[in-house]
């Protein structure tokens, strides 16, 4: 329960801070930069060296890749058909294609499936969602942002994205069976835990309900994919086509139904991909997701 209070409390706090003039106008940008340069790299160094890498990780890891591929195919096609701007298309691909498999996913999965369920959730998040954001996600952000990015420019942006090279370092530590001592892991855990409160305060400070906003229909499209179509895609493939069952499959489907990934929305906003829409995806997606998550949890109990 404390995790849910933190989520909604920080979002509301951010909205309230809009009225505090002592905070500079660029406060959300500063918070986002701290997350990208400090919090996320710390999270990678805390989790990834401890992940067990073997063939059993393929199904959970595949969840994020399948959902992101579905989002890219759907919104790129719709963008071409309806003549959307590159920024709008890129925003929807990023914000609807990556679920919040950690900051919301971890406490939800632990509450529903216990500590053992977290092992599957970490596999879905770290080699899945987190790695996609650090590589393909940055490539999408660069390619769909203002101007035309060359292949070399995109690779340069990926290579200089702090969470990416810390991810590579963490993978190398894992492969060579090298681990940080307890004190360093505690430092990384504390720094990494700042992602959720800082990100949600940042979103709250930028969230404004504009009834006449042109983003409402695109918000509905993005959330429909993220909260309904993405988990349906995993359910159809894993259960309907492959005939799989068990707790790992249940967790995979529930994780696929999480609200939009906070960090993906921050990256979209940082690259100028419809920042207002990106913030709306988080601000409205998180509370709505608890309704849809209840449905998916009920549905997968028979698997």
GROMACS .gro file of C-alpha atoms in nm:
model
  303
    1UNK     CA    1   0.000   0.000   0.000
    2UNK     CA    2   0.285   0.241   0.075
    3UNK     CA    3   0.405   0.210  -0.288
    4UNK     CA    4   0.064   0.317  -0.419
    5UNK     CA    5   0.049   0.607  -0.173
    6UNK     CA    6   0.393   0.715  -0.295
    7UNK     CA    7   0.284   0.702  -0.659
    8UNK     CA    8  -0.027   0.912  -0.621
    9UNK     CA    9   0.119   1.133  -0.349
   10UNK     CA   10   0.417   1.242  -0.561
   11UNK     CA   11   0.194   1.304  -0.863
   12UNK     CA   12  -0.038   1.525  -0.657
   13UNK     CA   13   0.258   1.696  -0.493
   14UNK     CA   14   0.393   1.787  -0.835
   15UNK     CA   15   0.059   1.939  -0.934
   16UNK     CA   16   0.053   2.145  -0.613
   17UNK     CA   17   0.410   2.267  -0.669
   18UNK     CA   18   0.295   2.434  -0.991
   19UNK     CA   19   0.165   2.713  -0.764
   20UNK     CA   20   0.492   2.755  -0.571
   21UNK     CA   21   0.683   3.038  -0.738
   22UNK     CA   22   1.011   2.957  -0.561
   23UNK     CA   23   1.062   2.665  -0.801
   24UNK     CA   24   1.223   2.773  -1.132
   25UNK     CA   25   1.035   2.707  -1.457
   26UNK     CA   26   1.295   2.449  -1.563
   27UNK     CA   27   1.260   2.238  -1.244
   28UNK     CA   28   1.101   1.941  -1.431
   29UNK     CA   29   1.389   1.944  -1.680
   30UNK     CA   30   1.646   1.939  -1.397
   31UNK     CA   31   1.464   1.653  -1.225
   32UNK     CA   32   1.452   1.457  -1.551
   33UNK     CA   33   1.824   1.507  -1.608
   34UNK     CA   34   1.904   1.384  -1.256
   35UNK     CA   35   1.699   1.071  -1.324
   36UNK     CA   36   1.875   1.001  -1.654
   37UNK     CA   37   2.229   1.073  -1.533
   38UNK     CA   38   2.215   0.941  -1.175
   39UNK     CA   39   1.907   0.740  -1.079
   40UNK     CA   40   1.873   0.507  -1.378
   41UNK     CA   41   2.244   0.414  -1.400
   42UNK     CA   42   2.236   0.334  -1.027
   43UNK     CA   43   1.932   0.111  -1.080
   44UNK     CA   44   2.110  -0.080  -1.357
   45UNK     CA   45   2.416  -0.138  -1.140
   46UNK     CA   46   2.197  -0.255  -0.853
   47UNK     CA   47   1.980  -0.508  -1.039
   48UNK     CA   48   2.155  -0.639  -1.349
   49UNK     CA   49   2.472  -0.793  -1.202
   50UNK     CA   50   2.245  -1.016  -0.989
   51UNK     CA   51   2.010  -1.135  -1.268
   52UNK     CA   52   2.046  -1.502  -1.358
   53UNK     CA   53   2.094  -1.525  -1.735
   54UNK     CA   54   1.989  -1.853  -1.895
   55UNK     CA   55   1.734  -1.989  -2.145
   56UNK     CA   56   1.448  -1.958  -1.896
   57UNK     CA   57   1.462  -1.579  -1.924
   58UNK     CA   58   1.350  -1.573  -2.288
   59UNK     CA   59   0.974  -1.573  -2.228
   60UNK     CA   60   0.970  -1.292  -1.967
   61UNK     CA   61   1.229  -1.087  -2.157
   62UNK     CA   62   1.031  -1.131  -2.478
   63UNK     CA   63   0.727  -0.953  -2.330
   64UNK     CA   64   0.872  -0.603  -2.356
   65UNK     CA   65   1.022  -0.663  -2.701
   66UNK     CA   66   0.695  -0.796  -2.842
   67UNK     CA   67   0.490  -0.511  -2.695
   68UNK     CA   68   0.733  -0.248  -2.824
   69UNK     CA   69   0.740  -0.404  -3.171
   70UNK     CA   70   0.358  -0.404  -3.176
   71UNK     CA   71   0.351  -0.038  -3.077
   72UNK     CA   72   0.606   0.058  -3.344
   73UNK     CA   73   0.417  -0.130  -3.616
   74UNK     CA   74   0.075   0.005  -3.513
   75UNK     CA   75   0.158   0.371  -3.465
   76UNK     CA   76   0.405   0.396  -3.753
   77UNK     CA   77   0.136   0.254  -3.982
   78UNK     CA   78  -0.132   0.485  -3.842
   79UNK     CA   79   0.105   0.781  -3.873
   80UNK     CA   80   0.156   0.706  -4.241
   81UNK     CA   81  -0.215   0.655  -4.309
   82UNK     CA   82  -0.337   0.964  -4.123
   83UNK     CA   83  -0.043   1.191  -4.196
   84UNK     CA   84   0.071   1.240  -3.836
   85UNK     CA   85   0.382   1.442  -3.760
   86UNK     CA   86   0.702   1.253  -3.682
   87UNK     CA   87   0.695   1.388  -3.326
   88UNK     CA   88   0.345   1.253  -3.262
   89UNK     CA   89   0.427   0.914  -3.410
   90UNK     CA   90   0.750   0.889  -3.210
   91UNK     CA   91   0.576   0.993  -2.890
   92UNK     CA   92   0.309   0.723  -2.921
   93UNK     CA   93   0.561   0.452  -3.015
   94UNK     CA   94   0.771   0.530  -2.707
   95UNK     CA   95   0.505   0.604  -2.446
   96UNK     CA   96   0.260   0.330  -2.546
   97UNK     CA   97   0.522   0.070  -2.635
   98UNK     CA   98   0.698   0.049  -2.298
   99UNK     CA   99   0.517  -0.040  -1.978
  100UNK     CA  100   0.605   0.064  -1.625
  101UNK     CA  101   0.735  -0.282  -1.543
  102UNK     CA  102   0.945  -0.169  -1.246
  103UNK     CA  103   0.826   0.132  -1.046
  104UNK     CA  104   0.463   0.024  -1.065
  105UNK     CA  105   0.522  -0.332  -1.178
  106UNK     CA  106   0.749  -0.441  -0.892
  107UNK     CA  107   0.517  -0.344  -0.603
  108UNK     CA  108   0.210  -0.475  -0.788
  109UNK     CA  109   0.370  -0.811  -0.871
  110UNK     CA  110   0.510  -0.847  -0.518
  111UNK     CA  111   0.165  -0.775  -0.374
  112UNK     CA  112  -0.005  -1.028  -0.605
  113UNK     CA  113   0.258  -1.305  -0.632
  114UNK     CA  114   0.496  -1.249  -0.341
  115UNK     CA  115   0.877  -1.206  -0.343
  116UNK     CA  116   0.923  -1.500  -0.584
  117UNK     CA  117   0.719  -1.314  -0.844
  118UNK     CA  118   0.975  -1.033  -0.840
  119UNK     CA  119   1.232  -1.263  -1.004
  120UNK     CA  120   1.015  -1.279  -1.316
  121UNK     CA  121   0.930  -0.909  -1.297
  122UNK     CA  122   1.300  -0.814  -1.292
  123UNK     CA  123   1.361  -1.022  -1.607
  124UNK     CA  124   1.076  -0.847  -1.786
  125UNK     CA  125   1.207  -0.506  -1.681
  126UNK     CA  126   1.587  -0.509  -1.694
  127UNK     CA  127   1.687  -0.712  -2.007
  128UNK     CA  128   1.346  -0.617  -2.151
  129UNK     CA  129   1.195  -0.271  -2.097
  130UNK     CA  130   1.507  -0.103  -1.960
  131UNK     CA  131   1.736  -0.233  -2.234
  132UNK     CA  132   1.486  -0.140  -2.508
  133UNK     CA  133   1.461   0.216  -2.376
  134UNK     CA  134   1.840   0.248  -2.357
  135UNK     CA  135   1.891   0.132  -2.716
  136UNK     CA  136   1.596   0.116  -2.954
  137UNK     CA  137   1.403   0.374  -2.752
  138UNK     CA  138   1.680   0.633  -2.783
  139UNK     CA  139   1.709   0.552  -3.156
  140UNK     CA  140   1.335   0.615  -3.199
  141UNK     CA  141   1.353   0.938  -2.999
  142UNK     CA  142   1.644   1.064  -3.209
  143UNK     CA  143   1.494   0.955  -3.542
  144UNK     CA  144   1.152   1.110  -3.477
  145UNK     CA  145   1.271   1.430  -3.310
  146UNK     CA  146   1.316   1.759  -3.496
  147UNK     CA  147   1.534   1.729  -3.802
  148UNK     CA  148   1.681   1.421  -3.967
  149UNK     CA  149   1.922   1.215  -3.760
  150UNK     CA  150   2.192   1.016  -3.938
  151UNK     CA  151   2.270   0.660  -3.840
  152UNK     CA  152   2.599   0.772  -3.686
  153UNK     CA  153   2.421   1.045  -3.486
  154UNK     CA  154   2.169   0.793  -3.355
  155UNK     CA  155   2.443   0.551  -3.250
  156UNK     CA  156   2.626   0.838  -3.083
  157UNK     CA  157   2.316   0.931  -2.885
  158UNK     CA  158   2.271   0.569  -2.775
  159UNK     CA  159   2.638   0.534  -2.676
  160UNK     CA  160   2.631   0.857  -2.475
  161UNK     CA  161   2.299   0.780  -2.303
  162UNK     CA  162   2.413   0.725  -1.941
  163UNK     CA  163   2.178   0.435  -1.861
  164UNK     CA  164   2.303   0.252  -2.171
  165UNK     CA  165   2.673   0.240  -2.092
  166UNK     CA  166   2.602   0.159  -1.728
  167UNK     CA  167   2.376  -0.120  -1.855
  168UNK     CA  168   2.664  -0.255  -2.066
  169UNK     CA  169   2.895  -0.234  -1.764
  170UNK     CA  170   2.639  -0.417  -1.550
  171UNK     CA  171   2.601  -0.693  -1.811
  172UNK     CA  172   2.979  -0.740  -1.821
  173UNK     CA  173   2.988  -0.766  -1.443
  174UNK     CA  174   2.714  -1.029  -1.463
  175UNK     CA  175   2.892  -1.232  -1.733
  176UNK     CA  176   3.219  -1.232  -1.540
  177UNK     CA  177   3.038  -1.310  -1.213
  178UNK     CA  178   3.160  -0.990  -1.047
  179UNK     CA  179   2.946  -0.831  -0.777
  180UNK     CA  180   2.948  -0.513  -0.571
  181UNK     CA  181   2.978  -0.541  -0.195
  182UNK     CA  182   2.679  -0.480   0.030
  183UNK     CA  183   2.765  -0.116   0.097
  184UNK     CA  184   2.786  -0.024  -0.273
  185UNK     CA  185   2.466  -0.213  -0.350
  186UNK     CA  186   2.293  -0.018  -0.076
  187UNK     CA  187   2.417   0.309  -0.232
  188UNK     CA  188   2.291   0.207  -0.577
  189UNK     CA  189   1.956   0.096  -0.433
  190UNK     CA  190   1.904   0.429  -0.257
  191UNK     CA  191   1.999   0.634  -0.561
  192UNK     CA  192   1.781   0.415  -0.785
  193UNK     CA  193   1.484   0.453  -0.554
  194UNK     CA  194   1.473   0.825  -0.637
  195UNK     CA  195   1.340   0.755  -0.987
  196UNK     CA  196   0.974   0.715  -0.895
  197UNK     CA  197   0.928   1.016  -0.663
  198UNK     CA  198   1.134   1.254  -0.878
  199UNK     CA  199   0.975   1.142  -1.203
  200UNK     CA  200   0.619   1.169  -1.072
  201UNK     CA  201   0.683   1.511  -0.916
  202UNK     CA  202   0.824   1.621  -1.253
  203UNK     CA  203   0.517   1.490  -1.435
  204UNK     CA  204   0.283   1.652  -1.184
  205UNK     CA  205   0.454   1.988  -1.227
  206UNK     CA  206   0.390   1.970  -1.601
  207UNK     CA  207   0.044   1.811  -1.595
  208UNK     CA  208  -0.239   2.040  -1.693
  209UNK     CA  209  -0.593   1.936  -1.783
  210UNK     CA  210  -0.683   2.122  -2.100
  211UNK     CA  211  -1.036   2.031  -2.204
  212UNK     CA  212  -0.982   2.162  -2.555
  213UNK     CA  213  -0.646   1.992  -2.596
  214UNK     CA  214  -0.592   1.820  -2.930
  215UNK     CA  215  -0.413   1.539  -2.747
  216UNK     CA  216  -0.718   1.365  -2.595
  217UNK     CA  217  -0.786   1.132  -2.887
  218UNK     CA  218  -0.416   1.039  -2.909
  219UNK     CA  219  -0.410   0.980  -2.534
  220UNK     CA  220  -0.701   0.740  -2.577
  221UNK     CA  221  -0.520   0.559  -2.860
  222UNK     CA  222  -0.197   0.527  -2.663
  223UNK     CA  223  -0.363   0.402  -2.346
  224UNK     CA  224  -0.587   0.161  -2.537
  225UNK     CA  225  -0.279  -0.006  -2.680
  226UNK     CA  226  -0.076  -0.001  -2.357
  227UNK     CA  227  -0.348  -0.113  -2.117
  228UNK     CA  228  -0.557  -0.345  -2.339
  229UNK     CA  229  -0.399  -0.441  -2.671
  230UNK     CA  230  -0.043  -0.506  -2.545
  231UNK     CA  231  -0.148  -0.758  -2.276
  232UNK     CA  232  -0.395  -0.908  -2.523
  233UNK     CA  233  -0.108  -0.958  -2.766
  234UNK     CA  234   0.098  -1.142  -2.503
  235UNK     CA  235  -0.205  -1.346  -2.392
  236UNK     CA  236  -0.284  -1.448  -2.750
  237UNK     CA  237   0.076  -1.542  -2.831
  238UNK     CA  238   0.179  -1.713  -2.508
  239UNK     CA  239  -0.151  -1.881  -2.415
  240UNK     CA  240  -0.345  -1.906  -2.741
  241UNK     CA  241  -0.064  -1.987  -2.984
  242UNK     CA  242   0.208  -2.147  -2.768
  243UNK     CA  243  -0.032  -2.306  -2.519
  244UNK     CA  244   0.176  -2.200  -2.217
  245UNK     CA  245   0.052  -2.169  -1.861
  246UNK     CA  246   0.173  -2.116  -1.506
  247UNK     CA  247   0.275  -1.828  -1.282
  248UNK     CA  248   0.550  -1.698  -1.512
  249UNK     CA  249   0.296  -1.658  -1.792
  250UNK     CA  250   0.045  -1.492  -1.558
  251UNK     CA  251   0.308  -1.241  -1.443
  252UNK     CA  252   0.414  -1.177  -1.803
  253UNK     CA  253   0.060  -1.083  -1.903
  254UNK     CA  254   0.000  -0.866  -1.595
  255UNK     CA  255   0.332  -0.685  -1.650
  256UNK     CA  256   0.236  -0.624  -2.014
  257UNK     CA  257  -0.073  -0.442  -1.883
  258UNK     CA  258   0.116  -0.190  -1.669
  259UNK     CA  259   0.078   0.186  -1.714
  260UNK     CA  260   0.317   0.366  -1.953
  261UNK     CA  261   0.683   0.366  -1.851
  262UNK     CA  262   0.772   0.686  -1.666
  263UNK     CA  263   1.125   0.700  -1.804
  264UNK     CA  264   1.011   0.647  -2.164
  265UNK     CA  265   0.776   0.944  -2.125
  266UNK     CA  266   1.062   1.151  -1.982
  267UNK     CA  267   1.283   1.060  -2.280
  268UNK     CA  268   1.001   1.150  -2.521
  269UNK     CA  269   0.957   1.487  -2.350
  270UNK     CA  270   1.334   1.549  -2.340
  271UNK     CA  271   1.358   1.494  -2.716
  272UNK     CA  272   1.062   1.723  -2.784
  273UNK     CA  273   0.823   1.444  -2.885
  274UNK     CA  274   0.493   1.605  -2.779
  275UNK     CA  275   0.587   1.663  -2.409
  276UNK     CA  276   0.229   1.744  -2.307
  277UNK     CA  277   0.099   1.419  -2.450
  278UNK     CA  278   0.388   1.225  -2.293
  279UNK     CA  279   0.302   1.367  -1.951
  280UNK     CA  280  -0.068   1.297  -2.001
  281UNK     CA  281   0.016   0.933  -2.076
  282UNK     CA  282   0.164   0.901  -1.726
  283UNK     CA  283  -0.075   1.131  -1.541
  284UNK     CA  284  -0.387   0.957  -1.669
  285UNK     CA  285  -0.237   0.617  -1.748
  286UNK     CA  286  -0.132   0.534  -1.391
  287UNK     CA  287  -0.475   0.572  -1.221
  288UNK     CA  288  -0.663   0.412  -1.513
  289UNK     CA  289  -0.422   0.118  -1.518
  290UNK     CA  290  -0.529   0.002  -1.172
  291UNK     CA  291  -0.877  -0.062  -1.312
  292UNK     CA  292  -0.752  -0.253  -1.616
  293UNK     CA  293  -0.492  -0.441  -1.409
  294UNK     CA  294  -0.770  -0.580  -1.190
  295UNK     CA  295  -0.937  -0.718  -1.503
  296UNK     CA  296  -0.621  -0.880  -1.638
  297UNK     CA  297  -0.532  -1.030  -1.299
  298UNK     CA  298  -0.881  -1.182  -1.278
  299UNK     CA  299  -0.853  -1.316  -1.634
  300UNK     CA  300  -0.516  -1.489  -1.595
  301UNK     CA  301  -0.609  -1.678  -1.280
  302UNK     CA  302  -0.743  -1.961  -1.492
  303UNK     CA  303  -0.415  -2.008  -1.680
   0.00000   0.00000   0.00000
